[in-house]
CSV table of C-alpha atoms in Angstrom, one decimal:
chain,number,residue,atom,x,y,z
A,1,UNK,CA,-74.2,-10.6,0.8
A,2,UNK,CA,-74.9,-14.3,0.3
A,3,UNK,CA,-73.2,-17.5,0.9
A,4,UNK,CA,-72.5,-17.6,-2.8
A,5,UNK,CA,-70.5,-14.4,-2.6
A,6,UNK,CA,-68.4,-14.4,0.6
A,7,UNK,CA,-66.6,-11.1,1.5
A,8,UNK,CA,-63.0,-10.8,0.4
A,9,UNK,CA,-61.0,-11.4,3.5
A,10,UNK,CA,-57.2,-10.9,3.7
A,11,UNK,CA,-54.9,-11.7,6.6
A,12,UNK,CA,-53.1,-8.7,8.1
A,13,UNK,CA,-49.6,-8.1,6.7
A,14,UNK,CA,-47.0,-9.6,9.0
A,15,UNK,CA,-43.3,-9.0,8.8
A,16,UNK,CA,-40.9,-11.8,9.3
A,17,UNK,CA,-38.6,-11.6,12.3
A,18,UNK,CA,-35.9,-13.5,10.4
A,19,UNK,CA,-36.5,-11.9,6.9
A,20,UNK,CA,-37.6,-8.3,7.8
A,21,UNK,CA,-37.5,-5.5,5.3
A,22,UNK,CA,-33.9,-4.6,6.0
A,23,UNK,CA,-32.7,-8.2,5.5
A,24,UNK,CA,-34.7,-8.5,2.3
A,25,UNK,CA,-33.2,-5.3,1.0
A,26,UNK,CA,-29.6,-6.5,1.8
A,27,UNK,CA,-30.2,-9.8,0.0
A,28,UNK,CA,-31.6,-7.9,-3.0
A,29,UNK,CA,-28.6,-5.6,-3.0
A,30,UNK,CA,-26.1,-8.5,-2.8
A,31,UNK,CA,-27.9,-10.3,-5.6
A,32,UNK,CA,-27.9,-7.2,-7.8
A,33,UNK,CA,-24.3,-6.1,-7.3
A,34,UNK,CA,-22.3,-9.1,-6.0
A,35,UNK,CA,-20.7,-6.7,-3.5
A,36,UNK,CA,-21.0,-6.9,0.3
A,37,UNK,CA,-22.0,-3.8,2.2
A,38,UNK,CA,-19.4,-1.5,3.7
A,39,UNK,CA,-20.2,1.4,6.0
A,40,UNK,CA,-19.0,3.4,9.0
A,41,UNK,CA,-20.3,3.9,12.5
A,42,UNK,CA,-20.7,0.8,14.8
A,43,UNK,CA,-23.1,-2.0,15.5
A,44,UNK,CA,-26.7,-1.0,15.3
A,45,UNK,CA,-28.2,-4.2,16.7
A,46,UNK,CA,-29.5,-4.0,20.3
A,47,UNK,CA,-27.1,-5.7,22.8
A,48,UNK,CA,-26.9,-5.5,26.6
A,49,UNK,CA,-25.4,-2.1,27.4
A,50,UNK,CA,-25.0,0.3,30.3
A,51,UNK,CA,-28.7,1.3,30.1
A,52,UNK,CA,-29.4,-2.2,31.6
A,53,UNK,CA,-27.6,-1.2,34.9
A,54,UNK,CA,-28.8,1.1,37.7
A,55,UNK,CA,-27.0,2.9,40.5
A,56,UNK,CA,-28.0,2.3,44.1
A,57,UNK,CA,-28.0,5.9,45.3
A,58,UNK,CA,-27.5,6.7,49.0
A,59,UNK,CA,-30.5,6.9,51.3
A,60,UNK,CA,-30.1,5.5,54.8
A,61,UNK,CA,-27.5,2.8,54.7
A,62,UNK,CA,-25.3,5.0,52.6
A,63,UNK,CA,-24.8,8.8,52.8
A,64,UNK,CA,-24.6,11.0,49.7
A,65,UNK,CA,-22.2,13.9,49.2
A,66,UNK,CA,-23.5,17.4,48.9
A,67,UNK,CA,-22.7,18.6,45.4
A,68,UNK,CA,-22.3,22.3,46.3
A,69,UNK,CA,-20.0,21.8,49.2
A,70,UNK,CA,-18.2,18.4,48.9
A,71,UNK,CA,-15.8,17.6,46.2
A,72,UNK,CA,-15.8,14.7,43.8
A,73,UNK,CA,-12.5,14.5,42.1
A,74,UNK,CA,-12.1,13.3,38.5
A,75,UNK,CA,-8.3,13.2,37.8
A,76,UNK,CA,-6.6,10.0,36.6
A,77,UNK,CA,-3.0,9.0,36.1
A,78,UNK,CA,-2.3,6.7,33.1
A,79,UNK,CA,0.8,4.7,32.5
A,80,UNK,CA,2.8,4.9,35.7
A,81,UNK,CA,3.9,1.3,35.7
A,82,UNK,CA,7.1,1.8,33.6
A,83,UNK,CA,7.0,5.2,32.0
A,84,UNK,CA,8.9,8.1,33.4
A,85,UNK,CA,6.3,10.6,32.2
A,86,UNK,CA,2.8,9.1,32.7
A,87,UNK,CA,-0.2,11.0,31.6
A,88,UNK,CA,-1.9,13.1,34.3
A,89,UNK,CA,-5.4,13.9,33.0
A,90,UNK,CA,-8.0,16.1,34.6
A,91,UNK,CA,-10.9,13.9,33.6
A,92,UNK,CA,-11.2,10.2,32.8
A,93,UNK,CA,-12.8,10.6,29.4
A,94,UNK,CA,-10.4,10.5,26.5
A,95,UNK,CA,-10.7,10.7,22.7
A,96,UNK,CA,-10.2,7.4,20.9
A,97,UNK,CA,-8.0,7.0,17.8
A,98,UNK,CA,-9.5,8.2,14.6
A,99,UNK,CA,-7.2,8.7,11.6
A,100,UNK,CA,-6.4,11.7,9.4
A,101,UNK,CA,-7.8,10.2,6.2
A,102,UNK,CA,-10.9,8.9,7.8
A,103,UNK,CA,-11.4,12.4,9.3
A,104,UNK,CA,-10.5,15.8,7.8
A,105,UNK,CA,-7.6,17.8,9.2
A,106,UNK,CA,-10.1,20.3,10.6
A,107,UNK,CA,-11.8,17.5,12.5
A,108,UNK,CA,-8.5,16.3,13.9
A,109,UNK,CA,-7.6,19.8,15.0
A,110,UNK,CA,-11.0,20.2,16.6
A,111,UNK,CA,-10.6,17.0,18.6
A,112,UNK,CA,-7.2,18.2,19.9
A,113,UNK,CA,-8.6,21.6,20.8
A,114,UNK,CA,-11.6,20.2,22.7
A,115,UNK,CA,-9.6,17.6,24.6
A,116,UNK,CA,-6.9,20.1,25.6
A,117,UNK,CA,-9.5,22.6,26.9
A,118,UNK,CA,-10.7,20.1,29.5
A,119,UNK,CA,-7.3,18.5,30.3
A,120,UNK,CA,-7.6,15.2,28.6
A,121,UNK,CA,-6.0,13.3,25.7
A,122,UNK,CA,-6.7,12.6,22.1
A,123,UNK,CA,-5.3,9.9,19.8
A,124,UNK,CA,-3.9,10.0,16.3
A,125,UNK,CA,-5.4,6.9,14.6
A,126,UNK,CA,-4.0,5.3,11.5
A,127,UNK,CA,-2.0,7.3,8.9
A,128,UNK,CA,0.3,9.2,11.2
A,129,UNK,CA,0.4,12.5,13.1
A,130,UNK,CA,-0.8,15.8,11.6
A,131,UNK,CA,0.8,19.1,12.5
A,132,UNK,CA,-2.7,20.5,13.3
A,133,UNK,CA,-3.4,17.7,15.8
A,134,UNK,CA,0.0,17.8,17.5
A,135,UNK,CA,-0.1,21.6,17.7
A,136,UNK,CA,-3.5,21.7,19.4
A,137,UNK,CA,-3.2,18.6,21.7
A,138,UNK,CA,-1.8,19.0,25.1
A,139,UNK,CA,-1.8,15.2,25.6
A,140,UNK,CA,-1.5,13.2,22.3
A,141,UNK,CA,-1.5,9.4,22.1
A,142,UNK,CA,0.3,8.0,19.0
A,143,UNK,CA,-1.3,4.8,17.6
A,144,UNK,CA,1.1,2.2,16.4
A,145,UNK,CA,-0.9,0.1,13.9
A,146,UNK,CA,-0.3,-2.9,11.7
A,147,UNK,CA,-0.2,-0.8,8.6
A,148,UNK,CA,2.7,1.4,9.8
A,149,UNK,CA,1.1,4.2,7.6
A,150,UNK,CA,2.8,7.5,8.4
A,151,UNK,CA,4.9,6.0,11.2
A,152,UNK,CA,8.2,7.6,12.0
A,153,UNK,CA,10.4,7.7,15.1
A,154,UNK,CA,10.3,11.5,15.4
A,155,UNK,CA,6.5,11.4,15.8
A,156,UNK,CA,6.9,8.6,18.3
A,157,UNK,CA,9.3,10.7,20.3
A,158,UNK,CA,7.0,13.7,20.2
A,159,UNK,CA,4.0,11.7,21.5
A,160,UNK,CA,2.8,11.7,25.1
A,161,UNK,CA,1.9,8.0,25.0
A,162,UNK,CA,2.0,5.2,22.4
A,163,UNK,CA,-0.9,2.9,21.8
A,164,UNK,CA,-0.1,-0.4,20.1
A,165,UNK,CA,-3.3,-1.4,18.3
A,166,UNK,CA,-3.9,-5.2,18.1
A,167,UNK,CA,-7.7,-4.9,17.5
A,168,UNK,CA,-10.6,-2.6,17.2
A,169,UNK,CA,-14.1,-3.2,18.6
A,170,UNK,CA,-16.0,-2.7,15.4
A,171,UNK,CA,-13.7,-5.3,13.6
A,172,UNK,CA,-11.5,-7.4,15.8
A,173,UNK,CA,-9.5,-9.7,13.6
A,174,UNK,CA,-10.0,-7.4,10.6
A,175,UNK,CA,-8.0,-4.7,9.0
A,176,UNK,CA,-9.0,-1.1,8.2
A,177,UNK,CA,-10.3,0.4,5.0
A,178,UNK,CA,-9.8,3.8,3.4
A,179,UNK,CA,-11.4,4.1,0.0
A,180,UNK,CA,-9.8,5.9,-2.9
A,181,UNK,CA,-12.1,8.8,-2.9
A,182,UNK,CA,-10.7,9.9,0.5
A,183,UNK,CA,-7.0,9.4,-0.5
A,184,UNK,CA,-6.1,13.0,-1.2
A,185,UNK,CA,-2.5,14.0,-2.1
A,186,UNK,CA,-1.7,14.9,1.5
A,187,UNK,CA,-3.2,11.6,2.9
A,188,UNK,CA,-1.3,9.6,0.2
A,189,UNK,CA,2.0,11.4,1.0
A,190,UNK,CA,1.7,10.7,4.7
A,191,UNK,CA,1.0,7.1,4.0
A,192,UNK,CA,3.5,6.7,1.2
A,193,UNK,CA,0.9,5.2,-1.1
A,194,UNK,CA,-0.8,6.3,-4.4
A,195,UNK,CA,-3.5,9.0,-4.3
A,196,UNK,CA,-7.0,8.0,-5.2
A,197,UNK,CA,-6.4,4.2,-4.7
A,198,UNK,CA,-8.2,2.2,-2.0
A,199,UNK,CA,-6.0,1.5,1.0
A,200,UNK,CA,-6.4,-1.4,3.3
A,201,UNK,CA,-4.6,-1.8,6.6
A,202,UNK,CA,-3.5,-5.3,7.7
A,203,UNK,CA,-5.3,-7.2,10.4
A,204,UNK,CA,-2.1,-8.1,12.2
A,205,UNK,CA,1.4,-6.6,12.7
A,206,UNK,CA,4.0,-7.6,10.2
A,207,UNK,CA,6.9,-8.1,12.5
A,208,UNK,CA,5.6,-10.3,15.3
A,209,UNK,CA,3.4,-13.4,15.6
A,210,UNK,CA,2.6,-13.6,19.2
A,211,UNK,CA,2.8,-12.2,22.8
A,212,UNK,CA,6.6,-12.9,23.1
A,213,UNK,CA,7.3,-10.8,20.0
A,214,UNK,CA,5.0,-8.1,21.3
A,215,UNK,CA,7.1,-7.9,24.5
A,216,UNK,CA,10.2,-7.3,22.3
A,217,UNK,CA,8.4,-4.6,20.3
A,218,UNK,CA,7.3,-2.8,23.4
A,219,UNK,CA,10.9,-2.7,24.7
A,220,UNK,CA,11.9,-1.4,21.2
A,221,UNK,CA,9.3,1.4,21.5
A,222,UNK,CA,10.5,2.3,25.0
A,223,UNK,CA,14.1,2.5,23.8
A,224,UNK,CA,13.2,4.7,20.9
A,225,UNK,CA,11.4,7.1,23.3
A,226,UNK,CA,13.9,6.8,26.1
A,227,UNK,CA,11.2,5.1,28.4
A,228,UNK,CA,9.4,8.4,28.7
A,229,UNK,CA,5.8,7.9,27.3
A,230,UNK,CA,3.6,5.1,28.6
A,231,UNK,CA,2.8,2.2,26.2
A,232,UNK,CA,-0.8,1.2,25.8
A,233,UNK,CA,-2.0,-2.0,24.2
A,234,UNK,CA,-5.4,-1.9,22.6
A,235,UNK,CA,-7.5,-5.0,21.9
A,236,UNK,CA,-11.0,-5.5,20.4
A,237,UNK,CA,-13.3,-7.1,23.0
A,238,UNK,CA,-13.4,-10.9,22.2
A,239,UNK,CA,-11.3,-13.2,24.4
A,240,UNK,CA,-10.8,-10.3,26.8
A,241,UNK,CA,-9.7,-12.2,29.9
A,242,UNK,CA,-6.8,-13.9,28.1
A,243,UNK,CA,-5.9,-10.9,25.9
A,244,UNK,CA,-5.5,-8.6,28.9
A,245,UNK,CA,-3.3,-11.1,30.7
A,246,UNK,CA,-1.1,-11.4,27.6
A,247,UNK,CA,-0.9,-7.7,27.1
A,248,UNK,CA,0.2,-7.1,30.7
A,249,UNK,CA,2.7,-9.9,30.4
A,250,UNK,CA,4.1,-8.2,27.3
A,251,UNK,CA,4.7,-5.1,29.4
A,252,UNK,CA,1.7,-2.8,28.8
A,253,UNK,CA,1.4,0.2,31.1
A,254,UNK,CA,-2.3,0.6,30.1
A,255,UNK,CA,-4.7,-1.8,28.4
A,256,UNK,CA,-7.5,-0.5,26.2
A,257,UNK,CA,-10.5,-2.7,25.5
A,258,UNK,CA,-12.8,-1.7,22.7
A,259,UNK,CA,-16.3,-3.2,22.7
A,260,UNK,CA,-18.4,-4.2,19.7
A,261,UNK,CA,-20.4,-0.9,19.9
A,262,UNK,CA,-17.2,1.0,18.9
A,263,UNK,CA,-17.3,2.8,15.6
A,264,UNK,CA,-15.3,2.6,12.5
A,265,UNK,CA,-14.8,4.8,9.4
A,266,UNK,CA,-15.4,1.8,7.1
A,267,UNK,CA,-15.6,-1.9,7.3
A,268,UNK,CA,-17.9,-4.8,6.3
A,269,UNK,CA,-21.4,-4.8,7.8
A,270,UNK,CA,-20.9,-8.5,8.7
A,271,UNK,CA,-17.9,-7.5,10.9
A,272,UNK,CA,-19.6,-4.6,12.6
A,273,UNK,CA,-22.7,-6.6,13.6
A,274,UNK,CA,-21.4,-10.1,14.1
A,275,UNK,CA,-17.8,-10.0,15.6
A,276,UNK,CA,-16.8,-9.1,19.1
A,277,UNK,CA,-18.7,-8.8,22.4
A,278,UNK,CA,-20.4,-5.9,24.1
A,279,UNK,CA,-18.2,-3.7,26.3
A,280,UNK,CA,-20.5,-4.5,29.3
A,281,UNK,CA,-19.4,-8.1,29.0
A,282,UNK,CA,-15.7,-7.3,28.5
A,283,UNK,CA,-15.1,-5.0,31.4
A,284,UNK,CA,-15.5,-7.6,34.2
A,285,UNK,CA,-13.3,-10.1,32.3
A,286,UNK,CA,-10.6,-7.4,31.9
A,287,UNK,CA,-10.8,-6.5,35.6
A,288,UNK,CA,-10.7,-10.1,36.7
A,289,UNK,CA,-7.5,-10.7,34.6
A,290,UNK,CA,-5.9,-7.6,36.2
A,291,UNK,CA,-7.0,-8.6,39.7
A,292,UNK,CA,-5.5,-12.1,39.3
A,293,UNK,CA,-2.2,-10.6,38.3
A,294,UNK,CA,-2.3,-8.3,41.3
A,295,UNK,CA,-2.2,-5.3,39.0
A,296,UNK,CA,-5.7,-3.8,38.9
A,297,UNK,CA,-5.3,0.0,39.1
A,298,UNK,CA,-1.5,-0.5,38.7
A,299,UNK,CA,-2.0,-1.3,35.0
A,300,UNK,CA,-4.8,1.1,34.1
A,301,UNK,CA,-7.8,0.0,32.1
A,302,UNK,CA,-9.4,2.2,29.5
A,303,UNK,CA,-12.7,1.0,27.9
A,304,UNK,CA,-14.6,2.2,24.9
A,305,UNK,CA,-17.4,1.2,22.6
A,306,UNK,CA,-20.8,3.0,22.8
A,307,UNK,CA,-20.0,5.5,25.6
A,308,UNK,CA,-22.6,8.3,25.3
A,309,UNK,CA,-23.4,9.8,28.7
A,310,UNK,CA,-22.0,10.6,32.0
A,311,UNK,CA,-24.0,7.6,33.3
A,312,UNK,CA,-22.1,5.4,30.9
A,313,UNK,CA,-18.8,6.8,32.2
A,314,UNK,CA,-19.7,6.3,35.8
A,315,UNK,CA,-21.0,2.7,35.2
A,316,UNK,CA,-17.9,1.8,33.3
A,317,UNK,CA,-15.7,3.1,36.2
A,318,UNK,CA,-17.9,1.3,38.8
A,319,UNK,CA,-17.3,-1.9,37.0
A,320,UNK,CA,-13.5,-1.3,37.3
A,321,UNK,CA,-12.3,0.9,34.4
A,322,UNK,CA,-9.9,3.7,35.2
A,323,UNK,CA,-11.0,5.8,32.2
A,324,UNK,CA,-13.1,5.6,29.0
A,325,UNK,CA,-12.6,6.6,25.4
A,326,UNK,CA,-15.2,8.1,23.1
A,327,UNK,CA,-15.1,8.2,19.3
A,328,UNK,CA,-18.5,8.3,17.7
A,329,UNK,CA,-19.9,10.5,20.4
A,330,UNK,CA,-17.0,13.0,19.9
A,331,UNK,CA,-17.9,13.2,16.2
A,332,UNK,CA,-21.5,13.9,17.0
A,333,UNK,CA,-20.4,16.6,19.4
A,334,UNK,CA,-18.4,18.2,16.5
A,335,UNK,CA,-21.5,18.3,14.3
A,336,UNK,CA,-21.8,14.9,12.7
A,337,UNK,CA,-25.4,14.1,11.7
A,338,UNK,CA,-26.4,17.7,12.5
A,339,UNK,CA,-30.1,18.5,11.5
A,340,UNK,CA,-28.9,21.6,9.7
A,341,UNK,CA,-27.6,19.4,6.9
A,342,UNK,CA,-30.8,17.4,6.6
A,343,UNK,CA,-31.4,18.4,3.0
A,344,UNK,CA,-27.9,17.3,2.0
A,345,UNK,CA,-28.1,14.0,3.9
A,346,UNK,CA,-31.4,13.3,2.0
A,347,UNK,CA,-29.6,14.0,-1.3
A,348,UNK,CA,-27.1,11.3,-0.3
A,349,UNK,CA,-29.9,8.9,0.3
A,350,UNK,CA,-29.7,9.2,4.1
A,351,UNK,CA,-31.0,11.5,6.8
A,352,UNK,CA,-29.7,13.5,9.8
A,353,UNK,CA,-29.2,10.9,12.6
A,354,UNK,CA,-28.8,8.0,10.2
A,355,UNK,CA,-25.8,9.0,8.1
A,356,UNK,CA,-23.1,6.3,8.3
A,357,UNK,CA,-21.5,6.4,4.8
A,358,UNK,CA,-18.2,7.7,6.2
A,359,UNK,CA,-16.3,5.7,3.6
A,360,UNK,CA,-17.7,7.8,0.7
A,361,UNK,CA,-16.0,11.1,1.8
A,362,UNK,CA,-19.1,13.2,1.1
A,363,UNK,CA,-19.9,14.1,4.7
A,364,UNK,CA,-21.8,17.5,4.6
A,365,UNK,CA,-20.6,18.3,8.1
A,366,UNK,CA,-17.0,18.3,6.9
A,367,UNK,CA,-15.8,15.7,9.4
A,368,UNK,CA,-15.4,12.3,7.6
A,369,UNK,CA,-14.2,13.8,4.3
A,370,UNK,CA,-11.1,15.0,2.4
A,371,UNK,CA,-13.1,17.2,0.1
A,372,UNK,CA,-11.6,20.7,0.7
A,373,UNK,CA,-14.9,22.5,0.3
A,374,UNK,CA,-16.8,20.2,2.6
A,375,UNK,CA,-13.9,20.1,5.2
A,376,UNK,CA,-13.9,23.9,5.2
A,377,UNK,CA,-17.4,23.9,6.7
A,378,UNK,CA,-16.0,22.7,10.0
A,379,UNK,CA,-14.5,25.5,12.1
A,380,UNK,CA,-11.9,23.8,14.3
A,381,UNK,CA,-12.3,26.4,17.0
A,382,UNK,CA,-16.1,26.1,17.2
A,383,UNK,CA,-15.8,22.3,16.9
A,384,UNK,CA,-13.4,22.2,19.8
A,385,UNK,CA,-15.6,24.4,21.9
A,386,UNK,CA,-18.6,22.1,21.3
A,387,UNK,CA,-16.5,19.0,22.2
A,388,UNK,CA,-15.2,20.6,25.3
A,389,UNK,CA,-18.7,21.4,26.4
A,390,UNK,CA,-19.8,17.8,25.8
A,391,UNK,CA,-16.8,16.5,27.8
A,392,UNK,CA,-17.7,18.8,30.7
A,393,UNK,CA,-21.3,17.5,30.7
A,394,UNK,CA,-20.1,13.9,30.7
A,395,UNK,CA,-17.8,14.6,33.7
A,396,UNK,CA,-20.5,16.6,35.7
A,397,UNK,CA,-23.0,13.8,35.1
A,398,UNK,CA,-20.6,11.2,36.3
A,399,UNK,CA,-19.7,13.3,39.4
A,400,UNK,CA,-23.4,13.7,40.2
A,401,UNK,CA,-23.9,10.0,40.2
A,402,UNK,CA,-20.8,9.3,42.2
A,403,UNK,CA,-21.8,11.8,44.9
A,404,UNK,CA,-25.2,10.1,45.0
A,405,UNK,CA,-23.4,6.9,45.9
A,406,UNK,CA,-21.3,8.8,48.6
A,407,UNK,CA,-18.1,8.8,46.6
A,408,UNK,CA,-15.5,11.6,46.7
A,409,UNK,CA,-13.7,10.5,43.6
A,410,UNK,CA,-15.0,8.8,40.4
A,411,UNK,CA,-12.4,6.0,40.9
A,412,UNK,CA,-14.1,5.1,44.2
A,413,UNK,CA,-17.2,3.8,42.4
A,414,UNK,CA,-17.4,0.0,42.6
A,415,UNK,CA,-19.6,-2.9,41.5
A,416,UNK,CA,-21.4,-2.8,44.8
A,417,UNK,CA,-23.0,0.5,43.7
A,418,UNK,CA,-24.8,-1.3,40.7
A,419,UNK,CA,-27.6,-3.6,40.0
A,420,UNK,CA,-28.9,-5.0,36.7
A,421,UNK,CA,-32.3,-4.9,35.1
A,422,UNK,CA,-32.1,-8.1,33.1
A,423,UNK,CA,-30.6,-11.6,33.6
A,424,UNK,CA,-28.3,-11.1,30.6
A,425,UNK,CA,-26.9,-7.8,31.9
A,426,UNK,CA,-26.5,-9.2,35.4
A,427,UNK,CA,-24.5,-12.1,34.1
A,428,UNK,CA,-22.3,-10.0,31.8
A,429,UNK,CA,-21.6,-7.2,34.3
A,430,UNK,CA,-21.4,-9.6,37.3
A,431,UNK,CA,-23.7,-7.5,39.5
A,432,UNK,CA,-26.9,-8.6,41.2
A,433,UNK,CA,-30.3,-8.6,39.4
A,434,UNK,CA,-32.2,-5.7,40.9
A,435,UNK,CA,-34.1,-6.6,44.1
A,436,UNK,CA,-32.1,-9.8,44.6
A,437,UNK,CA,-28.6,-10.9,45.6
A,438,UNK,CA,-28.4,-13.2,42.6
A,439,UNK,CA,-25.5,-12.8,40.1
A,440,UNK,CA,-26.1,-15.3,37.3
A,441,UNK,CA,-23.0,-17.4,36.6
A,442,UNK,CA,-21.2,-16.1,39.6
A,443,UNK,CA,-17.8,-17.7,40.1
A,444,UNK,CA,-17.2,-18.3,36.5
A,445,UNK,CA,-13.8,-17.2,35.1
A,446,UNK,CA,-13.4,-14.9,32.1
């Protein structure tokens, strides 16, 4: 080697943080097709979440409870503000609304079976109530959505609670989608729309324009149901402090707040990743709104969006929630993304653990499909058993953590039991940074 022939040197390959490979692929796809990306699931970006919080277990200044001898209760009453028949649930983990259409009839039945086995509720979702779901659900919440698909007064009267949906965590401000390949004859009949044609749900209700109109609608729903079932109001987590106050002023018995990590059957990628706020940031805003109204615990708060473990359940309740709702995790418990279908996921251009094309209706697990052959793969009895097992584990984990904090009921958990690992999570959750008494931004309103 001489100076006349220097070695060939090349800088190491370096990926751009702004234009990484996934961004480049998205740009190339948009340029090739002129179509934006639609998918299911929820936000995949990393945002502050419950993993950024830790419990302060008992040691000397606090005394723990002995798990084998001392009880830690888990029951919750939802909707006792106005309803004559509030829900009495054995555990504070409920099943979020997921529609028949997005999910198969077998999946809806399995959700009802699993929830009923452990004494909790499930929720209809868009498109109406199926006989399988009602027949297997001890406690069934009926969603009243902007589309009014499948809505009828008889189903309202047969429901155990009514959830007026104003927003969803994955797409607050946006409507739902159900693509034509999932519109079977039965789905079309229930929705009074043509089979095989894409269906889009509206982003807002057609018969009111604001909170005053919502109050009128809630009274109408109460009169239709003889004031028996509680009325929930569900909002996507955005301007949570104000939305919760308005929902309560309109007459809600229960407020449901869905964070941006919440899933969807199908919506635009831009919505999923760039609209809404994390549930960690939303819970304290909701609690503050209820406290200022003097109605915290009187109007119950259900939170959802990325609940995965009993630790998530316990942390949500420590921040002030009365209960949580799960959707994506419930589908995984039924068998979604199961490794046994790896070869079929690969044939669809995906993989077990990555499959999110719920909109296509080709789910090998038989959950997010209307294909009769695929749907038949899901045994509702076995699926219900798996879901019930998962719900039991969530509850036992939450109890274990509550006992470690010296609490005899999950609802006794409180912010004082928590610290945060990062400045961001401390500011959002409004609990101290670990090892300090500093709460960033303390005193700020929602």
